[in-house]
Every structure is written in C-alpha cells, then in structure tokens.
C-alpha cells in the first residue's frame, strides 16, 4: 500500500513561496485538480508533494494560477548529492573569504608587532590608534567569526559547550582585554599594557582556513558513495505501446519492459526476456570477469552491458534495487561508530567544560605565582589553552576512518554492516568456513568415468537412465552427457531403489547404476573395480558402479569441485594468522579430502544446521574470536552467533540485511580482503586517536606554560590557533590515506 | 586588592562552569511528542533544537531534522546505541526513522560529538 502511494507521488519545487499564507493558497488550488488525493507543502525546502494520479502539468498550471511557479523536482539521490556538493562548495568559498579577510588584517598587524615591537598603549595617541584597530578587529570578529559567537551563545543556553565556545571565549577574551588596555591603560601595570588584537583576527582567520581545508578533505572521504551513485543511470529505454521511449529513471515501474544496448548501463534490477550479452558486474561485485547473461538470468542495476542487446523486465526499481540497498547500507555503515571510539567519545563529551576549568586554573597560577607582567601572561595562557584545546580532532578520529574504510570495502565488493563489524574483523582467531558453495562450487559434477569399453557410450546409457531420477547426483551425470552432446534415450522399466541406486532398460539392455549394495543385491561381482572405486572415494568423490546386462562395465565418480581460487584464498587467510576450520553436512571422507587439499586445520563433518551454531558457540567458549563464512541462508544461525558473520556470494537482500559483512562475490578472497581492510582501518583509527590525544595532552600543558622555565616563552595564542586548525585537518587527511588501500592480492 | 578580585572572579568562574554544565538544572529544552506528531529538530549554530526529545517507548517514530548549519560537523547525526545514523541534507528536511526500542536515554550527536542531544523513550 505504502509503495503504491509512493509510486503515485510527485514532488514539485516551488518558487516565489515565502510565507505560511502562500501554503494554504497553493495547497487548496492543487487539491482542486482532478486526480489529486493530497497536496502538502514543505515550506522549509520549498517543495510540494502531490499524491494521486493527476498529470504533473495540471498541478503546475494550478500553482501558476495561484500566482506562484513550480517545476517537477527530480529528487533523486544523485541530484540531492549534487545540490549538497554545490552548497558545500559555497560554504568552502565563504570560509576562504572569511579567512582571507581576517588574515588580511591579522598578518600585517602581527608583522607590525614583530618589526616595531610597539604593541603597547602608553599615550593618548596609542589609545586612539589602537582604539581604531580594536574596532576593525571587532568587525572581523563579527563578520568573519560571528558564527562562533552565536554558536557559543546558543550552546551555552543549552548547558553545553562546543568548539565554538572555545573559539569565542579565546578570541573574545583577547579582544576584551586589549580593549580594556586601550580604554583604561592607567589601571594596569606598565608591563601589561600590551594589546592582542592581532591574535583575535589571526585565530579567526586560521581556524576558518582550517575549516575550509577540512570541508575540502571531507568531501573526498565520501567519494565511495558518490561513485556508487554514479552507477545509477538517470534514464531508461522503456517499451511503451510497442515503441522504445527514453524515460527518467523515476518513472520506470516494476513490470515494465526495458531495452539495453551494448555499452549501456542496466538501469534497474530485472530479468532477461530476450537476447544475450556479457555483463560487467565488477562495479557491484568486484568480479573482474564479465558474466554471460541470457534469457531468465537476473540483471542488477548499475552493471554494464558489454556486447549484446538485452530486452528485460524490470523487477525492482527505485529504492528496491540492490544497488540502492547497497548505497543505503554503505551510507548507514559510514555513519556508525566503532567500539574503539568509546573512550574518545566519553572524553569529548566532558572535554570543553574541563578545559575551561583548566584554563582558569592555569591563568590564576600565572597571575599569582608567575613572573611579571602577570596580567599579560595570565591572558596569553588563558587564551592559548582555550584555543588549543578543541577536541574536534578527537571526535573526528574514528568517523572519518570508518567513512573511508566502509566506502573502500564497497569498492571491492565487501559490504560492512557497521563500524563494530569492521573493528571485530581485524582480530579474529578462527575462521569457520562452510564447505558447500563456499569452498566448493556447490553443485556436483561428474569428475571421473572409467569403463571396460567406450566411456562415452557408457555415459550415454547411464545419463539416459538417470533422466528419470531426481537424485542430485543424477543431474551431474545428465549434465556431463549434455556437455558431450550425447543422444539420450528414454528408459523403460525405470526403478529407483532407495539407498541403493537406479535400474532400467535402454535399447533392450538392462542398466544398473548404484553403490556396492546394489551390485551385491543383484549378485554382480565387483572384481577389481572395488579397489579403483576405493581410490576415488579416498579422494573425496562419491563413486557409483555401473553394470550392463548383469556384468560390471565401469565406475563413475561425482564430486562437488573445489573452487579455483579456494586454495589461494585459504593460503592468504592463513598468512593473515587465522586458524581455519571447516563445517559441512557432507560425509567425513569427502570433507577430509577437501580439507587435505586446501590445508584446512580441522574438519567438522556430517552436521545439521543447528550443529554449526553449536560449534561456533563452543569455539567462543574456549576463548576464540570466531568469524563464520557461509552462503547466508542455511548458515544464518551460525553467522549470527559468530563474532563476525561473512555472508558470501549471495548478495541477496536477506544476506545484505542480516550479515555483519556481505561479500558480493562467491570467493573467499573477499574474506581476506575484508580482514585486510579492517586491519588497515583500525590502524588508521589508532593513528588518528594517537594524534588527537597527543595533540590535546601535550598541547594543553604547553599552552598553560609548562615549558616557560625552559624556554622563557609562552605559546602564542596565534600558534595555538594554527595548531587547532591543523589538528582536524591532519585527522581528516590521515583518514584519506586509507583511500589508497589495496588488498594484498587483487583477483 | 586587584589580586583578590582576580582570584575571586577566577574561583567564581570555576564554580559557575561546574554548576552550569554539570550540576545545574536543565530547563525547558525538552520536548515531548506523540508518535503521530511531526517533530522537527533544527540543527543550527552548534546545537540541536530541541535537544531533549521524549517519545513513548515501544513504538517506531520518525524524527525530522532540518539542518541549517553548513558546518561539516553537523552533516551526520548518530544515535550510537540504536545503531542509527543519517546524513543530513542542508536546508532540507531529513527524516530519521527510530525503531521501537526499550525505555531509556539514547544520546545522539554529530560526528565530532560537539552537537549533542538526548532522546528519552519512556
């Protein structure tokens, strides 16, 4: 129901609307249009939402008649993003301007102070000159730093203190003290008649510059989502009344038939109706080899059609496409916090008021115990401590790295659900791997056929017989015969004997296919076939005996083949320090054969789904941090129990919803990529936290003057301002280094 | 004389800071809404307004954030205990879905932890 409503909803952007009075006028005008069920205006973003089947043009006409203007808003995520970018750009330029103006006043003033050393008020002329300078600086504080003061005031009223509070207090104190010197110099001792107007202007300028650079650097951290958004096409070629029409993507509905030509992007999720082509899914799955798509295959929005034309039916559109879900998930995960941030969070929460107290205490110490000029020293210490102490860098340390890390993962087909999963993936001890479909391809294949005579003829007979069987192994035999293009016949007198095998008559010959029990039952001696069968069974294959007219003719072996890249991926995971254990419902012999081949440490075979969860729980009880890899649906309980569940290959909605980490490709390399990414991200977070902690823990004492006995100098508030501006920038830039992360092996 | 004055001001300032930020009563800012009501939280000048929101527990709810603050810190709002985060569009309303959750206090903040608020489910 909700979805139907959404489909019939049109968003308009209004112009000329400025007051609440206009709202009623437009709403009632539009409600009069035939087919409109509801019309709502949002005054904040000047949009009109119309529900119902009315034609957009009629609604626009109604708005025009009411004296305003409207246009259909393309409210796609991409559009929104572009607007956001434009606004960010404006903010960036605004900050640059503010910085330039403030530094334009502050720098010459500072140069004057350094060159002439005449920054004191000793005469009426000084009072006058510095008074004018004070007013100019006041203008700088109001126009370039106004937002710090309004923010500080608002936060103060809410009993909270922010970075604005520190900046406003620092610069405000410097200015007020200087103004006091200008107005009543005679009240102060001669040595303390120094003005600090340049400090106020410089601090505002430097912090604005730092913020501008931060806005720039931050823009880059979310590049991953932007890349994903760019995968979404803006229009689609839809078949309407036998014609192909280009429509905006928002108007495509589930059930529509769409055409994609070579070189075009698939606009929505769907199923191929006609045609065949190679589709490059690398942007979504990280899989570099294009996948062959034909009738009945699924297509995903955002993937690239390479060489053929495809007609397909739209199945999921808009926010339901897998790409949209991925974007949503990446965005959500990017904003989540990692457990390691907890301490930093706690510190940030109480930091500002604590710093204010430290600043006052330090100022009082200097005033009471410090050398002359005490008042000047007190002011420098107070201002410097306030300015240098901003905990922004501390607050940014983790979210910036998580943002880049999660985005980077998406690029390699590793979807991390939240920051917690990202952190936990880095220190796993054991990786428990489901066999079928993860280490192996998941569908049995005929691997060996040994016969007395023509093996193709034997295969033809056996496949003809197995056509009637529903056993999964039968499918492997039939598929192998199809691949060899053998002509199959229908069997007569077909019989499936439970737990034994099958028998039937083909071209007058009685064919038997089954295990040794079947042959015993039919009194057919196995001869030396038994030894050959045992060899194959030891290699992990399921062996069946074949007899024609009561005589053994050969054996066939079926196995679920190991994935091409499984051995390399396992070797990589072992190198990363993980112990590997295999879980499978399959028999012990096959499981052990696979484990031997892949060098897996331990095997748990013949399990039921609930056993898998129990094994994970047992490992955890023994103190191990357990990662579980499975294909998402039957392994769900174990995936949920594990410290980190990796849903592999599925990429289905369920897996995306439920797993901690979803790997878009069916390869264990994805797990190795995820572990490497997680370690890189955690390393980055630790660097950031270290940087931010060091900066605050060293910065505050230095600003408070602990180095004074050694250097004879106090930290200038200007240096404190520059350091503060640099701190956040350093953290954001360091987080951006993660963008260069590459897994140790790219497949 | 001046020394006493300065020291007294300093000590009073410390007491005022402790009282204002930690001990003092918090007035007025809380806002209680029914689930059906639309609650708009304006993000401006370094604060969420209202910054204390009360909602009945056990029901899903939607919060409407209107970000008027271009500062990049305000770009995200994070409810760490509810595992919710949302990117707030500038000068546009962004809805944040709050799932049905147990009664309790759920703090929310911007990425830098400078903008802070509390959601109380009761």
mmCIF file of C-alpha atoms in Angstrom, chain A residues 13 42 44-45 47 77 80-81 83-85 87-88 91 94-95 147 150-152 154-165 187 211 214-215 218 222 225 330-337 344-346 348-350 352-354 356-357 360-361 364 367-368 378 390-396 399-400 403 418 420 728, chain B residues 2-15 17-27 29 38 40 42-52 64 66-81 83-95 109-116:
data_model
loop_
_atom_site.group_PDB
_atom_site.id
_atom_site.type_symbol
_atom_site.label_atom_id
_atom_site.label_comp_id
_atom_site.label_asym_id
_atom_site.label_seq_id
_atom_site.Cartn_x
_atom_site.Cartn_y
_atom_site.Cartn_z
ATOM 1 C CA UNK A 13 9.942 22.510 -6.475
ATOM 2 C CA UNK A 42 7.096 21.801 2.905
ATOM 3 C CA UNK A 44 11.488 24.597 4.672
ATOM 4 C CA UNK A 45 12.709 23.196 1.388
ATOM 5 C CA UNK A 47 8.613 21.661 -2.164
ATOM 6 C CA UNK A 77 19.652 10.795 -4.529
ATOM 7 C CA UNK A 80 20.388 15.728 -3.910
ATOM 8 C CA UNK A 81 24.040 14.871 -3.701
ATOM 9 C CA UNK A 83 22.986 20.086 -4.594
ATOM 10 C CA UNK A 84 24.807 19.155 -1.432
ATOM 11 C CA UNK A 85 28.108 19.415 -3.251
ATOM 12 C CA UNK A 87 26.264 24.013 -1.109
ATOM 13 C CA UNK A 88 29.472 22.598 0.275
ATOM 14 C CA UNK A 91 30.457 27.090 2.223
ATOM 15 C CA UNK A 94 32.630 31.516 2.253
ATOM 16 C CA UNK A 95 35.134 30.126 4.740
ATOM 17 C CA UNK A 147 29.108 32.115 13.790
ATOM 18 C CA UNK A 150 26.275 32.781 18.037
ATOM 19 C CA UNK A 151 27.064 29.070 18.259
ATOM 20 C CA UNK A 152 28.759 29.513 21.605
ATOM 21 C CA UNK A 154 23.297 29.033 21.801
ATOM 22 C CA UNK A 155 25.276 26.108 23.187
ATOM 23 C CA UNK A 156 25.710 27.913 26.494
ATOM 24 C CA UNK A 157 21.955 28.374 26.768
ATOM 25 C CA UNK A 158 21.598 24.636 26.226
ATOM 26 C CA UNK A 159 24.085 23.985 29.069
ATOM 27 C CA UNK A 160 26.525 22.584 26.599
ATOM 28 C CA UNK A 161 29.882 23.725 25.341
ATOM 29 C CA UNK A 162 31.295 23.192 21.892
ATOM 30 C CA UNK A 163 34.255 24.094 19.787
ATOM 31 C CA UNK A 164 32.525 27.415 19.124
ATOM 32 C CA UNK A 165 32.588 28.076 22.868
ATOM 33 C CA UNK A 187 44.637 50.829 35.686
ATOM 34 C CA UNK A 211 37.733 24.536 8.385
ATOM 35 C CA UNK A 214 38.660 20.326 6.188
ATOM 36 C CA UNK A 215 35.495 20.803 4.108
ATOM 37 C CA UNK A 218 35.955 15.686 3.941
ATOM 38 C CA UNK A 222 32.598 10.222 0.913
ATOM 39 C CA UNK A 225 29.104 6.709 -2.138
ATOM 40 C CA UNK A 330 27.149 1.876 2.921
ATOM 41 C CA UNK A 331 25.813 5.272 3.955
ATOM 42 C CA UNK A 332 24.450 3.893 7.165
ATOM 43 C CA UNK A 333 27.615 1.994 7.978
ATOM 44 C CA UNK A 334 29.726 5.045 7.222
ATOM 45 C CA UNK A 335 27.982 6.951 9.972
ATOM 46 C CA UNK A 336 28.266 4.237 12.585
ATOM 47 C CA UNK A 337 30.714 4.239 15.439
ATOM 48 C CA UNK A 344 37.283 9.281 22.823
ATOM 49 C CA UNK A 345 33.504 9.795 22.896
ATOM 50 C CA UNK A 346 33.465 9.954 26.681
ATOM 51 C CA UNK A 348 34.855 14.631 24.035
ATOM 52 C CA UNK A 349 31.597 14.761 25.958
ATOM 53 C CA UNK A 350 33.063 16.453 29.011
ATOM 54 C CA UNK A 352 35.154 21.547 26.826
ATOM 55 C CA UNK A 353 33.977 22.450 30.336
ATOM 56 C CA UNK A 354 37.035 20.654 31.763
ATOM 57 C CA UNK A 356 37.553 25.876 30.591
ATOM 58 C CA UNK A 357 38.350 25.000 34.200
ATOM 59 C CA UNK A 360 41.012 29.421 34.529
ATOM 60 C CA UNK A 361 43.217 27.491 36.972
ATOM 61 C CA UNK A 364 45.206 32.016 38.188
ATOM 62 C CA UNK A 367 48.614 35.538 37.946
ATOM 63 C CA UNK A 368 49.605 34.550 41.478
ATOM 64 C CA UNK A 378 47.578 35.320 32.518
ATOM 65 C CA UNK A 390 39.332 21.959 20.960
ATOM 66 C CA UNK A 391 38.632 18.212 20.939
ATOM 67 C CA UNK A 392 37.342 18.216 17.362
ATOM 68 C CA UNK A 393 40.227 16.106 16.161
ATOM 69 C CA UNK A 394 39.416 13.559 18.847
ATOM 70 C CA UNK A 395 35.773 13.453 17.798
ATOM 71 C CA UNK A 396 36.702 13.070 14.147
ATOM 72 C CA UNK A 399 34.188 8.524 11.999
ATOM 73 C CA UNK A 400 36.491 9.769 9.250
ATOM 74 C CA UNK A 403 33.738 6.510 6.430
ATOM 75 C CA UNK A 418 28.628 -1.259 10.769
ATOM 76 C CA UNK A 420 31.615 -2.695 15.050
ATOM 77 C CA UNK A 728 41.273 18.345 12.488
ATOM 78 C CA UNK B 2 43.279 43.579 42.385
ATOM 79 C CA UNK B 3 44.797 40.184 43.199
ATOM 80 C CA UNK B 4 41.881 39.311 45.472
ATOM 81 C CA UNK B 5 39.419 40.489 42.871
ATOM 82 C CA UNK B 6 41.005 38.455 40.068
ATOM 83 C CA UNK B 7 41.274 35.337 42.231
ATOM 84 C CA UNK B 8 37.688 35.659 43.400
ATOM 85 C CA UNK B 9 36.483 36.060 39.825
ATOM 86 C CA UNK B 10 38.545 33.011 38.834
ATOM 87 C CA UNK B 11 37.129 30.821 41.594
ATOM 88 C CA UNK B 12 33.583 32.012 40.931
ATOM 89 C CA UNK B 13 34.095 31.251 37.257
ATOM 90 C CA UNK B 14 35.147 27.674 38.050
ATOM 91 C CA UNK B 15 32.122 27.202 40.310
ATOM 92 C CA UNK B 17 31.266 26.339 34.971
ATOM 93 C CA UNK B 18 30.767 23.274 37.170
ATOM 94 C CA UNK B 19 27.281 24.339 38.130
ATOM 95 C CA UNK B 20 26.163 25.353 34.650
ATOM 96 C CA UNK B 21 27.457 22.372 32.734
ATOM 97 C CA UNK B 22 27.096 19.541 35.235
ATOM 98 C CA UNK B 23 25.138 20.265 38.369
ATOM 99 C CA UNK B 24 22.604 22.894 37.467
ATOM 100 C CA UNK B 25 19.012 22.107 36.495
ATOM 101 C CA UNK B 26 18.310 21.857 32.780
ATOM 102 C CA UNK B 27 15.300 23.861 31.915
ATOM 103 C CA UNK B 29 14.594 22.441 26.261
ATOM 104 C CA UNK B 38 5.703 15.553 13.474
ATOM 105 C CA UNK B 40 11.192 18.959 13.725
ATOM 106 C CA UNK B 42 16.572 22.231 13.814
ATOM 107 C CA UNK B 43 20.331 21.892 13.563
ATOM 108 C CA UNK B 44 21.746 25.367 13.805
ATOM 109 C CA UNK B 45 24.596 27.229 15.463
ATOM 110 C CA UNK B 46 26.131 24.187 17.049
ATOM 111 C CA UNK B 47 23.036 22.794 18.739
ATOM 112 C CA UNK B 48 20.007 20.637 18.134
ATOM 113 C CA UNK B 49 16.806 22.428 18.950
ATOM 114 C CA UNK B 50 15.069 20.878 20.813
ATOM 115 C CA UNK B 51 17.957 18.868 22.148
ATOM 116 C CA UNK B 52 15.901 16.796 24.561
ATOM 117 C CA UNK B 64 12.525 15.312 11.113
ATOM 118 C CA UNK B 66 16.279 20.364 9.407
ATOM 119 C CA UNK B 67 19.939 21.232 9.070
ATOM 120 C CA UNK B 68 20.567 24.945 8.634
ATOM 121 C CA UNK B 69 24.166 24.768 9.729
ATOM 122 C CA UNK B 70 26.639 24.466 6.847
ATOM 123 C CA UNK B 71 29.456 23.381 9.128
ATOM 124 C CA UNK B 72 30.514 19.877 8.092
ATOM 125 C CA UNK B 73 30.367 18.603 11.684
ATOM 126 C CA UNK B 74 26.598 18.777 11.532
ATOM 127 C CA UNK B 75 26.447 16.654 8.380
ATOM 128 C CA UNK B 76 25.742 13.417 10.237
ATOM 129 C CA UNK B 77 23.531 12.672 13.182
ATOM 130 C CA UNK B 78 24.383 9.496 15.047
ATOM 131 C CA UNK B 79 22.373 7.538 17.603
ATOM 132 C CA UNK B 80 25.132 5.108 18.642
ATOM 133 C CA UNK B 81 23.021 2.975 20.991
ATOM 134 C CA UNK B 83 22.846 1.919 15.607
ATOM 135 C CA UNK B 84 21.252 4.615 13.521
ATOM 136 C CA UNK B 85 22.994 7.285 11.553
ATOM 137 C CA UNK B 86 21.779 9.678 8.923
ATOM 138 C CA UNK B 87 23.367 12.158 6.609
ATOM 139 C CA UNK B 88 21.523 15.443 6.953
ATOM 140 C CA UNK B 89 20.860 17.453 3.833
ATOM 141 C CA UNK B 90 21.481 21.177 4.120
ATOM 142 C CA UNK B 91 18.390 23.400 4.326
ATOM 143 C CA UNK B 92 16.172 20.423 3.721
ATOM 144 C CA UNK B 93 14.306 18.118 5.961
ATOM 145 C CA UNK B 94 15.843 14.687 6.509
ATOM 146 C CA UNK B 95 13.756 12.042 8.195
ATOM 147 C CA UNK B 109 25.381 13.649 18.431
ATOM 148 C CA UNK B 110 27.191 14.874 15.378
ATOM 149 C CA UNK B 111 30.342 13.121 14.195
ATOM 150 C CA UNK B 112 32.605 15.352 16.224
ATOM 151 C CA UNK B 113 30.459 14.927 19.331
ATOM 152 C CA UNK B 114 30.071 18.673 19.547
ATOM 153 C CA UNK B 115 26.361 18.858 18.809
ATOM 154 C CA UNK B 116 24.573 16.754 21.395
#
